Coordinates of C-alpha atoms in Angstrom, one line a residue:
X1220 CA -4.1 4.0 29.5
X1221 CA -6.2 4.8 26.5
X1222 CA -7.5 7.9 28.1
X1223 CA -4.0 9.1 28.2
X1224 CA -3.3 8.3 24.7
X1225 CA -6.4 9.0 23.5
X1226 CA -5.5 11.8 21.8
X1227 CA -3.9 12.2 18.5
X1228 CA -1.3 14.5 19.1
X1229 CA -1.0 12.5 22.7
X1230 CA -0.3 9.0 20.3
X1231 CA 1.7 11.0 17.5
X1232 CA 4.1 12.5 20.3
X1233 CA 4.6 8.8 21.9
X1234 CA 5.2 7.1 18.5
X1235 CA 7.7 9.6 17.4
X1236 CA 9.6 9.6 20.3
X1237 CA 9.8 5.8 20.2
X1238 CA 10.8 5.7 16.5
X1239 CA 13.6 8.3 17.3
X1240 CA 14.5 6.5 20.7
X1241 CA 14.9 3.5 18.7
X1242 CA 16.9 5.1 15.8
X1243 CA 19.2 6.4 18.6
X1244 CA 19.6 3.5 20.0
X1245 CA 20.4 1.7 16.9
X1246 CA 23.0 4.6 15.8
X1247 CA 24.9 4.8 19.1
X1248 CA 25.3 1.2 19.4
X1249 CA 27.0 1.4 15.7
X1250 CA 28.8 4.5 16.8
X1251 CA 30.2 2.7 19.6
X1252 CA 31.2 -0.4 18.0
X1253 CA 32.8 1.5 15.6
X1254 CA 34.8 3.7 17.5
X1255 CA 35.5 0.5 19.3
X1256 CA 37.2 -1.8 16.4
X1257 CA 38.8 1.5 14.9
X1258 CA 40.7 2.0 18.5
X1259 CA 41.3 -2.0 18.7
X1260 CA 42.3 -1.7 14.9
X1261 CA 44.9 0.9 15.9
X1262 CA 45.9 -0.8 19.2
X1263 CA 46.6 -4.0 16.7
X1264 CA 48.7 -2.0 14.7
X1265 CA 51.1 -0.3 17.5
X1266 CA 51.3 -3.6 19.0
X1267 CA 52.1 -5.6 16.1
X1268 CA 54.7 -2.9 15.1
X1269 CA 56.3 -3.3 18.6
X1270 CA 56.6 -7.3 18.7
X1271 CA 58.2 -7.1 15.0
X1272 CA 60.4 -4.5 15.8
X1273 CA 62.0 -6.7 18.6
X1274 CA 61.0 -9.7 16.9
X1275 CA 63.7 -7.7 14.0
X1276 CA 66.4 -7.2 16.4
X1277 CA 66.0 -10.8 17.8
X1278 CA 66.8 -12.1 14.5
X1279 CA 69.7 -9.8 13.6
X1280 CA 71.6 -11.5 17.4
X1281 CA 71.1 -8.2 19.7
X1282 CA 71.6 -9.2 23.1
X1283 CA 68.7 -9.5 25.2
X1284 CA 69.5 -6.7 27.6
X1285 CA 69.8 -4.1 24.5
X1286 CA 66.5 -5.0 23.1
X1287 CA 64.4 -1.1 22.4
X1288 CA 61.1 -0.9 23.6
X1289 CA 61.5 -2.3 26.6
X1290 CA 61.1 0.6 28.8
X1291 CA 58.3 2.1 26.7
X1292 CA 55.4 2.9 29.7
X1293 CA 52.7 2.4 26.8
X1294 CA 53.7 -1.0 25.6
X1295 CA 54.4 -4.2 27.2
X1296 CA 56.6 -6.5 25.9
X1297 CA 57.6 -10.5 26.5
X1298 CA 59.7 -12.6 25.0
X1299 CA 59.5 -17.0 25.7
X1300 CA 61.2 -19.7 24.1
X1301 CA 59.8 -22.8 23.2
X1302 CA 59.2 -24.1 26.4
X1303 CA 57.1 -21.3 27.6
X1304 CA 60.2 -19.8 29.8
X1305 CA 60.6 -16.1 29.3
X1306 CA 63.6 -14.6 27.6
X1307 CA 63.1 -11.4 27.8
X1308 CA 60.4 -8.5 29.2
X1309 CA 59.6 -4.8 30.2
X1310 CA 60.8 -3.3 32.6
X1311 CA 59.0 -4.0 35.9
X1312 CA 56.8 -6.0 34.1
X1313 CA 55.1 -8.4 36.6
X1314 CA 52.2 -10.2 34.9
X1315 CA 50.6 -11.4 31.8
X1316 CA 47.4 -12.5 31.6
X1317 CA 45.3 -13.7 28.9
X1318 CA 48.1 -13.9 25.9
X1319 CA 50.1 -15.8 26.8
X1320 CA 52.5 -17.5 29.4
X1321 CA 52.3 -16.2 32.6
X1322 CA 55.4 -14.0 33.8
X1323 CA 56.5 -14.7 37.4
X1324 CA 57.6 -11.9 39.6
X1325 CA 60.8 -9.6 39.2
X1326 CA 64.2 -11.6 40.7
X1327 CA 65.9 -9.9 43.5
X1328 CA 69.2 -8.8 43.1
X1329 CA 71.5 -11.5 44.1
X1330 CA 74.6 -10.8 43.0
X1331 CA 74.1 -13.6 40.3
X1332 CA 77.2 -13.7 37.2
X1333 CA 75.5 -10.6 35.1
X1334 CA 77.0 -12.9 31.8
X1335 CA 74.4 -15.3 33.1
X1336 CA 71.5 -15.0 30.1
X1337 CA 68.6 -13.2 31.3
X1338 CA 65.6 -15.2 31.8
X1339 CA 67.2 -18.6 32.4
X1340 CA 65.6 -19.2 35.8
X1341 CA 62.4 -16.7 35.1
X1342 CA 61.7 -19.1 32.2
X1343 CA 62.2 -22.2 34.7
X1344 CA 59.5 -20.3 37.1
X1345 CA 57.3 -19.2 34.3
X1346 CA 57.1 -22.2 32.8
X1347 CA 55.7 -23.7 36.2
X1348 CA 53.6 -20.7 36.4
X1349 CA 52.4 -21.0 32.9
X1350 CA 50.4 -24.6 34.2
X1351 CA 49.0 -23.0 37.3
X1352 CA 47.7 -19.9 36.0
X1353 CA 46.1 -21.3 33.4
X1354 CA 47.5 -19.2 30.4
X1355 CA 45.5 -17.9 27.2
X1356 CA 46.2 -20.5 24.1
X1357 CA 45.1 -17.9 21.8
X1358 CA 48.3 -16.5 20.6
X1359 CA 50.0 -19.8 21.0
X1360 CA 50.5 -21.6 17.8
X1361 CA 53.1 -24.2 16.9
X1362 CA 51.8 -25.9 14.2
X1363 CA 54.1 -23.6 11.4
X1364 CA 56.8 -22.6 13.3
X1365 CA 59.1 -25.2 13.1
X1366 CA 60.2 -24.5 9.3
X1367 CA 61.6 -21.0 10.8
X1368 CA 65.2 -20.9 9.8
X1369 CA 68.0 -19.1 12.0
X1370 CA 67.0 -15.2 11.9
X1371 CA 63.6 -15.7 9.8
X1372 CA 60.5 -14.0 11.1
X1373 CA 57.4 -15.4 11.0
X1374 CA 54.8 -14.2 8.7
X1375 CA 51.7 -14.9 10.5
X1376 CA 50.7 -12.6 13.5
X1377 CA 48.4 -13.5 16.2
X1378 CA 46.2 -11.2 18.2
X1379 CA 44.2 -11.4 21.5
X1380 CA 43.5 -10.0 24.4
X1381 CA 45.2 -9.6 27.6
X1382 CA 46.3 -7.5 30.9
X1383 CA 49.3 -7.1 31.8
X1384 CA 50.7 -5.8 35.8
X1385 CA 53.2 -3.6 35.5
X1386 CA 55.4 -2.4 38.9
X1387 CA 51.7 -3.5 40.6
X1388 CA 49.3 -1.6 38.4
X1389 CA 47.2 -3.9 36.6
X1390 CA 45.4 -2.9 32.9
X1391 CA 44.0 -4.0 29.5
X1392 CA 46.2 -4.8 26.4
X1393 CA 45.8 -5.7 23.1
X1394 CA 48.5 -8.3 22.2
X1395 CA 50.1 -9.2 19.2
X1396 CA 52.4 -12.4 19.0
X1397 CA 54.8 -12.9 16.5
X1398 CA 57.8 -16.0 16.2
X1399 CA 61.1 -15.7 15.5
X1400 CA 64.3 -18.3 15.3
X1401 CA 67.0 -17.1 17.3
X1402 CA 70.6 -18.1 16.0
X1403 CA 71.8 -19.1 19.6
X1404 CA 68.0 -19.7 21.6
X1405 CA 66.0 -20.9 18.9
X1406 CA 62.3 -20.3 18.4
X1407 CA 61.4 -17.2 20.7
X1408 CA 57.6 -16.0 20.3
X1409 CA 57.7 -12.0 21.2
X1410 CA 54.4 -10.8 23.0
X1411 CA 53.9 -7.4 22.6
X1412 CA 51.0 -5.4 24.4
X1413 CA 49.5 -2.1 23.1
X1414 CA 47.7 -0.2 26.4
X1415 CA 43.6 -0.3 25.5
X1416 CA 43.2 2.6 28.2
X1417 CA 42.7 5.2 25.7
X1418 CA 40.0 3.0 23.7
X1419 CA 38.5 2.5 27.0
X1420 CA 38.4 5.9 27.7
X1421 CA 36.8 6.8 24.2
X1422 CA 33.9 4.2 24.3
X1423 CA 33.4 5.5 28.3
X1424 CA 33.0 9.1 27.0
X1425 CA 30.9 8.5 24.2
X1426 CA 28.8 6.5 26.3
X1427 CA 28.7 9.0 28.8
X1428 CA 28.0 11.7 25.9
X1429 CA 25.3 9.6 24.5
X1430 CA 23.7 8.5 27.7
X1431 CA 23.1 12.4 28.7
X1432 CA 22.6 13.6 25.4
X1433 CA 19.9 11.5 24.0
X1434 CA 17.5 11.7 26.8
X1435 CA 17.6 15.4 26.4
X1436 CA 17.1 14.7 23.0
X1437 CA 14.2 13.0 23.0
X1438 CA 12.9 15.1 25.2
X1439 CA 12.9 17.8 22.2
X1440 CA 11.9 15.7 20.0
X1441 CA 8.5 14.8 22.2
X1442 CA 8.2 18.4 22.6
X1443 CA 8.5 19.8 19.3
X1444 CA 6.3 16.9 18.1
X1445 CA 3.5 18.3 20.6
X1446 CA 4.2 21.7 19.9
X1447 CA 3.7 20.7 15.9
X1448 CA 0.8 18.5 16.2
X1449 CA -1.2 20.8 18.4
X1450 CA -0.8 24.0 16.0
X1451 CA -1.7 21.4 12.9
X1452 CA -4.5 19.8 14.8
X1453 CA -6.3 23.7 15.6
X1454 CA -8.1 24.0 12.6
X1455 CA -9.8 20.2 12.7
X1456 CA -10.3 21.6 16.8
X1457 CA -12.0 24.4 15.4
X1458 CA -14.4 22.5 12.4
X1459 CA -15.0 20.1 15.3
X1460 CA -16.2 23.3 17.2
X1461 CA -18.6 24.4 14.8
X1462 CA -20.0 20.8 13.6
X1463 CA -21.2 20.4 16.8
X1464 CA -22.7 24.1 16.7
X1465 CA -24.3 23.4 13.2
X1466 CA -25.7 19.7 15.1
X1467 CA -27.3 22.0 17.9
X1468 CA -28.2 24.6 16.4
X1469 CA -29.5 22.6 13.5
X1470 CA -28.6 25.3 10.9
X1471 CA -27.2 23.8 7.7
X1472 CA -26.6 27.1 6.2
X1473 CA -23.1 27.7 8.2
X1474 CA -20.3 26.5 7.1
X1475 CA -17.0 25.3 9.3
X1476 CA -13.4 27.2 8.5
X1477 CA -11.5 26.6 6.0
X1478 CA -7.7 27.1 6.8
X1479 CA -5.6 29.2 4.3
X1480 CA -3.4 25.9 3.2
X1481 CA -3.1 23.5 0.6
X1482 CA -3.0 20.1 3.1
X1483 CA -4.8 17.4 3.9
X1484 CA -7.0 19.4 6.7
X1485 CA -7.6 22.0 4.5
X1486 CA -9.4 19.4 2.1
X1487 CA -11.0 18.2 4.8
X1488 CA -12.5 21.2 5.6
X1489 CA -13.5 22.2 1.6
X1490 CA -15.0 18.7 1.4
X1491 CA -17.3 18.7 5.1
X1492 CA -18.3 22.4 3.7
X1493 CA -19.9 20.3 0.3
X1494 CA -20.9 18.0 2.7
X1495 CA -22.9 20.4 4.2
X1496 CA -24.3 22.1 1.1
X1497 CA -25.4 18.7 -0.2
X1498 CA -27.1 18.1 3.0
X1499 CA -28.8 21.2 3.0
X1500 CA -29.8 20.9 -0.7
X1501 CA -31.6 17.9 -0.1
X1502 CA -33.3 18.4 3.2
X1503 CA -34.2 21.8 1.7
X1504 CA -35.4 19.9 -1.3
X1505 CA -37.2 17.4 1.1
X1506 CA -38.7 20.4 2.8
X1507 CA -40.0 21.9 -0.6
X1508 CA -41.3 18.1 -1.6
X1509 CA -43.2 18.0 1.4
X1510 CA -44.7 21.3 1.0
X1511 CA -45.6 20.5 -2.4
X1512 CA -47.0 17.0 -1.6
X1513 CA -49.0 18.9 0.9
X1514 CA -50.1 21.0 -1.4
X1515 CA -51.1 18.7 -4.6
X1516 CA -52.6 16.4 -1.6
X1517 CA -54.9 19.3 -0.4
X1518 CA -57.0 19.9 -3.5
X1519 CA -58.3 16.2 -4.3
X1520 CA -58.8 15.7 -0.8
X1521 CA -61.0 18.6 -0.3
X1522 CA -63.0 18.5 -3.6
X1523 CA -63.6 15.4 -2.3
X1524 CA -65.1 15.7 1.3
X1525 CA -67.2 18.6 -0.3
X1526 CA -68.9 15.9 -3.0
X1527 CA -69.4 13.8 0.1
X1528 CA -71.1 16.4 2.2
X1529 CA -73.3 17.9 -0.6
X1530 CA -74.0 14.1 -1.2
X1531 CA -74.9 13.6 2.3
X1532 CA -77.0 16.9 2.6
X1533 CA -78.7 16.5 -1.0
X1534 CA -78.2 12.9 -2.2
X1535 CA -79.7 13.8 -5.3
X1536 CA -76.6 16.4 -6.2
X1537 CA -74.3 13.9 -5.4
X1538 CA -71.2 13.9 -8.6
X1539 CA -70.2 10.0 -8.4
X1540 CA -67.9 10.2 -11.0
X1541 CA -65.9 13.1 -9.7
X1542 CA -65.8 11.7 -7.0
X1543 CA -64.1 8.5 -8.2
X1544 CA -62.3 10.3 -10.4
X1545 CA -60.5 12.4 -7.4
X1546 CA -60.4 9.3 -5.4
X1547 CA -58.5 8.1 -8.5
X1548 CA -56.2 10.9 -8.8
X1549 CA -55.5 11.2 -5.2
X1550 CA -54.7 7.4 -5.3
X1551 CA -52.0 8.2 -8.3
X1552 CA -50.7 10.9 -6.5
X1553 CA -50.1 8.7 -3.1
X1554 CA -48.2 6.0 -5.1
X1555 CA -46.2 8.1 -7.1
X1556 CA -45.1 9.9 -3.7
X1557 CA -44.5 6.1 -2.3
X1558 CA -42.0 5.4 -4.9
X1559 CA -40.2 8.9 -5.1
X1560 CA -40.1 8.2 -1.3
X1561 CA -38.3 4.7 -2.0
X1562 CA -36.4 6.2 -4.9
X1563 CA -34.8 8.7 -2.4
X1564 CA -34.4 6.0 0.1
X1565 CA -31.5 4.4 -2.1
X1566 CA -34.4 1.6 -4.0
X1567 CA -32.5 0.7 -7.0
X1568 CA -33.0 -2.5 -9.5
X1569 CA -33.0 -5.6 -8.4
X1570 CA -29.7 -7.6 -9.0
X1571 CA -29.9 -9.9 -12.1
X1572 CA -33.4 -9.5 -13.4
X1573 CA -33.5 -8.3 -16.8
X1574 CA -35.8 -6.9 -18.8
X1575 CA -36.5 -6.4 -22.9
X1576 CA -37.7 -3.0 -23.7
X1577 CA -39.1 -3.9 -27.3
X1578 CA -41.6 -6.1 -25.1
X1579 CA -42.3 -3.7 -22.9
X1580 CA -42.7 -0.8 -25.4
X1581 CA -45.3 -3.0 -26.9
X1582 CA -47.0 -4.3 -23.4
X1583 CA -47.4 -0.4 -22.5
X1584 CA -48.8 1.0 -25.9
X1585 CA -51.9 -2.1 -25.6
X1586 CA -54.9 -0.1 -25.1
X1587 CA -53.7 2.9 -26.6
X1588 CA -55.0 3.4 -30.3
X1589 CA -53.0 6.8 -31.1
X1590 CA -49.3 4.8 -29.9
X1591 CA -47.3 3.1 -32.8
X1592 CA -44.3 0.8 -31.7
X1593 CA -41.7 0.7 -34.1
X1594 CA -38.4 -1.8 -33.7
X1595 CA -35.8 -0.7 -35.8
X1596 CA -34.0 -4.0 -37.6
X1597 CA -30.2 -4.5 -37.2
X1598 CA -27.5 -6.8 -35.5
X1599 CA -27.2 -7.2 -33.2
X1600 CA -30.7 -7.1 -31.9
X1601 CA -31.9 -4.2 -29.7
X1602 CA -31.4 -6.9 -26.5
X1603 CA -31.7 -6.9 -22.7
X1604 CA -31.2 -4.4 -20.2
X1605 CA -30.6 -5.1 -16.3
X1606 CA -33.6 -3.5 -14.4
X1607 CA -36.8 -3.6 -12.7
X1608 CA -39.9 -4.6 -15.1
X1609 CA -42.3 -2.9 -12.9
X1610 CA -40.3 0.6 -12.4
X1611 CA -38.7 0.6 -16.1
X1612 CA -42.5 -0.2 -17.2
X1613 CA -43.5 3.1 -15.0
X1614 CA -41.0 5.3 -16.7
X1615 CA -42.7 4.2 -19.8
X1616 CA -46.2 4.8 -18.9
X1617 CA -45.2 7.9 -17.8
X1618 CA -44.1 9.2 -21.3
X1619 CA -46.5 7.8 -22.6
X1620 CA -49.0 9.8 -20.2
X1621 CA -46.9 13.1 -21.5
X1622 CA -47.1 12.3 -24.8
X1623 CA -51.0 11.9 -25.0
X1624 CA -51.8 15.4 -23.2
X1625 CA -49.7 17.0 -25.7
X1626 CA -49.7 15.2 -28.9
X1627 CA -52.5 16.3 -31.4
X1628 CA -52.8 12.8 -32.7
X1629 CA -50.6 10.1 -32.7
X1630 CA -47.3 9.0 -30.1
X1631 CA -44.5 7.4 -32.2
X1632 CA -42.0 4.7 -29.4
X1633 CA -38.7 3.5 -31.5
X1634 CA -36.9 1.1 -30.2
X1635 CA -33.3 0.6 -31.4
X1636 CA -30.0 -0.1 -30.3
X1637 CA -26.9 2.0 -30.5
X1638 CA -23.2 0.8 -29.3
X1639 CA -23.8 -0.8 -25.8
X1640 CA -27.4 0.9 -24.9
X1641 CA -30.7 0.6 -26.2
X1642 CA -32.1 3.8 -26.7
X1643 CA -35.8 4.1 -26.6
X1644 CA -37.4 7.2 -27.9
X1645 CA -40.9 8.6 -27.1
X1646 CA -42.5 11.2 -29.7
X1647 CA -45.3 13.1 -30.5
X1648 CA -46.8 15.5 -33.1
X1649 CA -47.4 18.3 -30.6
X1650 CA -46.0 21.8 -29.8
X1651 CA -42.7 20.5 -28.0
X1652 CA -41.3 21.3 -25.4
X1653 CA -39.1 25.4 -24.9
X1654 CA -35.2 24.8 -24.7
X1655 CA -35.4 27.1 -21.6
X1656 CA -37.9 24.0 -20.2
X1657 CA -35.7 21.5 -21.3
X1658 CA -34.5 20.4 -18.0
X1659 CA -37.2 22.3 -16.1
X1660 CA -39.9 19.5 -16.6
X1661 CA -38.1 16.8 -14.4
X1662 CA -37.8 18.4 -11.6
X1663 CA -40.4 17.2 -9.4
X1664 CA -44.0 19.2 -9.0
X1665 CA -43.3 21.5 -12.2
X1666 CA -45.9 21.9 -14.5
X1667 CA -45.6 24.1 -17.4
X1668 CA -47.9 27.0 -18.0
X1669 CA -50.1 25.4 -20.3
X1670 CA -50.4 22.2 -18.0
X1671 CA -51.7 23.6 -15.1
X1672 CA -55.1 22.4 -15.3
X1673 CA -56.2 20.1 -13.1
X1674 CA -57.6 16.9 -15.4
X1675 CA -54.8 17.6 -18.0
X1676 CA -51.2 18.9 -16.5
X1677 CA -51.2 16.3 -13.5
X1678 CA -48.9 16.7 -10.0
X1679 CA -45.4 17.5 -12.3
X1680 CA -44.5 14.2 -10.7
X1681 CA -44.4 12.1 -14.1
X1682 CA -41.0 12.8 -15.6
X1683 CA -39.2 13.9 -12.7
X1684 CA -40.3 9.7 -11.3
X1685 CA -39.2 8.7 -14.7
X1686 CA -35.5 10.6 -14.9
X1687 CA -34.6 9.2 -11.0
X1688 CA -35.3 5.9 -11.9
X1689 CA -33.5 6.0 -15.5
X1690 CA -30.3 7.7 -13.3
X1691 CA -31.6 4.4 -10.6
X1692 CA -30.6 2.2 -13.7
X1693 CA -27.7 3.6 -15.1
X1694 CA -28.9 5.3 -18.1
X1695 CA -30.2 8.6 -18.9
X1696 CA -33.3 10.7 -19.7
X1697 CA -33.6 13.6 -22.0
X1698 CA -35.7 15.8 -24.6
X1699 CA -35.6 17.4 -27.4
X1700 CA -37.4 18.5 -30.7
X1701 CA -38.5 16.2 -33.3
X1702 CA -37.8 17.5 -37.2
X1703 CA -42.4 18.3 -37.2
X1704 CA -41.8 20.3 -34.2
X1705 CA -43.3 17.9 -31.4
X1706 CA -41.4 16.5 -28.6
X1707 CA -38.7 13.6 -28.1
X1708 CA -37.9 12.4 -25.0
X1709 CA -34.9 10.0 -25.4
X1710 CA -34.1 6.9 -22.9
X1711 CA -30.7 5.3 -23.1
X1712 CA -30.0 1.8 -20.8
X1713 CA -26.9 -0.1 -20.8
X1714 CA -27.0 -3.5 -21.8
X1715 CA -26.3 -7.1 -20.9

């Protein structure tokens, strides 16, 4: 079952036919009903009109045998007295059901007085009838009726329903019931039926209708939906496609299609396409760093083994210190790869340590005589910042490193605050840095021209380590020109 709907045009399909199915199936059962009370509310009406009508001529004294709509085929019509015998009813009327009290069969002809009053034995026969066949209560209400004067009406008209057998055919009514006060019977209730065939018919046919029309329905519906989804799931088909053909191929240079729209799977595509250039920025980046690292690697390591193996051949020519001193630099080097390394790998500050950069400033510049640590008064004081000791202590010894290739005599660190950072600035009395450089210097392995030599410009990995773990701690590194000339490098950290 979940290979079958796997899919998502296979699970958009299924859902919207169910939602449509069930707002079908929801509207057709309100259609009906509707359709249905509107027919019984018209039925009511005919019917009711029917029993008032004779109900009318009751009260006015007509005689029994020139009551109207007694002979209409559409309408059934029954009038009892108070003990449940019948007065008065429809021509070949048989059989009441379910309104009231039962009507026995047509008398035979038996050459009876015609003055006799119609209905004096049927209602002696009904009214045994009405016990045994157990008719409705629903329309039978006595409680009001005796207050009727001679030739009132009664206000109040009851409905129900009913069938009725007429000359042995046997269908649904809707009945009304109204009383009445004869001058010479007394209380008669008239029954009148209105035929429900052609409500029957309606709610039969739009059953019918609905029952054939909505699976066809739905059946468009699922297929358009399929139709739809497919065409507006091509184009994720087709970056699918070519993902996996980047992932095999392992070129990062292509790029998957973007489709001509403004939706959701064009974005999709725009943003997988940066995806992709990020990703190849970086491992192209990684590729250059390892070249690089390679490279800046390959030089103290071989100066090296060549002191060793003049040392070896002619211990007397052997250069101790430059020996230690590449051994020293190549150990610099490894470490500042280990934690560009970790600084790519996502390290970042530990959570809730904090750190005071006045103190540090001051820890750093011990040991150097040309450094002067200045703390600029003010309140607030220049306060805390959220960090690493040990990597926010390296960004400083790195400028600090700068500083003293290029400053002709003395490195100026200020410490001050400003709004919600402290800003700590590094400068010194040299020849600067070129605007055109500005930006240059932090990237990683970039020396500038005049920094290429091998004891002064270093591996270019100082200031690019110091700017990725200012970014690492939420603040910023930058440089510019101080008003002698020489450079400023500028570090701003949020506070605590």
């Amino acid at each position: 079952m979940s290979r079958r709907f796997g899919s998502v045009r296979a699970r958009a399909t299924l859902g919207a036919t169910f939602v449509v199915a069930v707002a079908l199936l929801a509207a057709g059962t309100a259609v009906l009903l509707s359709l249905r009370s509107s027919l019984t509310g018209q039925a009511d009406g005919q019917a009711e009109r029917s029993a008032r009508t004779v109900a009318a001529q009751l009260a006015l004294g007509t005689p029994y045998d020139k009551l109207s709509s007694l002979d209409d085929d559409e309408r059934v019509v029954q009038v009892v007295d108070a003990n449940g015998g019948q007065v008065a009813a429809t021509e070949d009327l048989e059989r009441i059901s379910g309104a009231g009290p039962s009507v026995p069969r047509a008398r035979e002809d038996t050459g009876d007085d015609p003055s006799e009053e119609p209905g004096q034995d049927a209602g002696e026969e009904a009214g045994e009838d009405s016990g045994e066949d157990g008719a409705s209560g629903g329309l039978d209400d006595d409680s009001a009726q005796d207050s009727l004067e001679p030739g009132e009406i009664g206000d109040e008209t009851r409905f129900g329903d009913g069938s009725a057998t007429v000359d042995g055919d046997t269908a649904d009514y809707r009945f009304a019931a109204v009383d009445v006060r004869d001058p010479k019977k007394g209380l008669l209730t008239v029954y009148a039926g209105a035929s429900l065939a052609a409500e029957q018919s309606a709610v039969r046919t739009a059953l019918t209708v609905m029952l054939i029309g909505f699976p066809l329905l739905l059946a468009v519906v699922a297929g358009v939906t399929w139709l739809v989804t497919r065409r507006a799931l091509r184009p994720v088909e087709d970056i699918r496609r070519e993902m996996a053909a980047i992932t095999a191929a392992a070129e990062l240079s292509r790029r998957v299609p973007e489709p001509d729209t403004h939706d959701e799977v064009a974005r999709l595509a725009r943003t997988t396409n940066e995806t992709l250039a990020a990703l190849e920025t970086s491992v192209e980046r990684q590729r250059r760093f390892v070249a690089d690292a390679s490279h800046e690697l390959r030089s103290p390591i071989a100066s090296l083994r060549t002191q060793l193996e003049v040392g070896v051949a002619h211990p007397g020519l052997l250069d101790v210190p430059g020996a230690v001193e590449d051994t020293v630099r190549l150990q610099r080097l490894a470490a500042d790869l280990l934690l560009l390394a970790r600084l790519d790998a996502g390290e970042g500050p530990v959570a809730g340590a904090r750190v005071d950069p006045a103190a540090l400033a001051r820890e750093e510049a011990a040991g150097r005589p040309e450094v002067t640590v200045v703390v600029e008064p003010g309140e607030p004081a220049p306060g805390e910042v959220a960090g690493s000791r040990g990597q926010l202590g390296r960004v400083l010894a790195n400028l600090l490193d700068n500083a003293h290739r290029h400053a002709r005599s003395a490195v100026t660190v200020t410490v001050r605050r400003a709004g919600g950072q402290v800003v700590v600035e590094v400068a010194d009395d040299g020849d600067g840095v070129p605007e055109a450089d500005r930006e240059r210097i932090f990237e990683r392995f970039v020396r500038l021209d005049d920094a290429r030599g091998r004891d002064d410009g270093g591996a270019g990995l100082g200031l690019a380590i110091a700017r990725d773990v200012a970014v690492r701690h939420g603040g910023t590194l930058t440089v510019r020109r101080t008003p002698t000339g020489g450079a400023l490098f500028e570090l701003r950290l949020p506070t605590v």
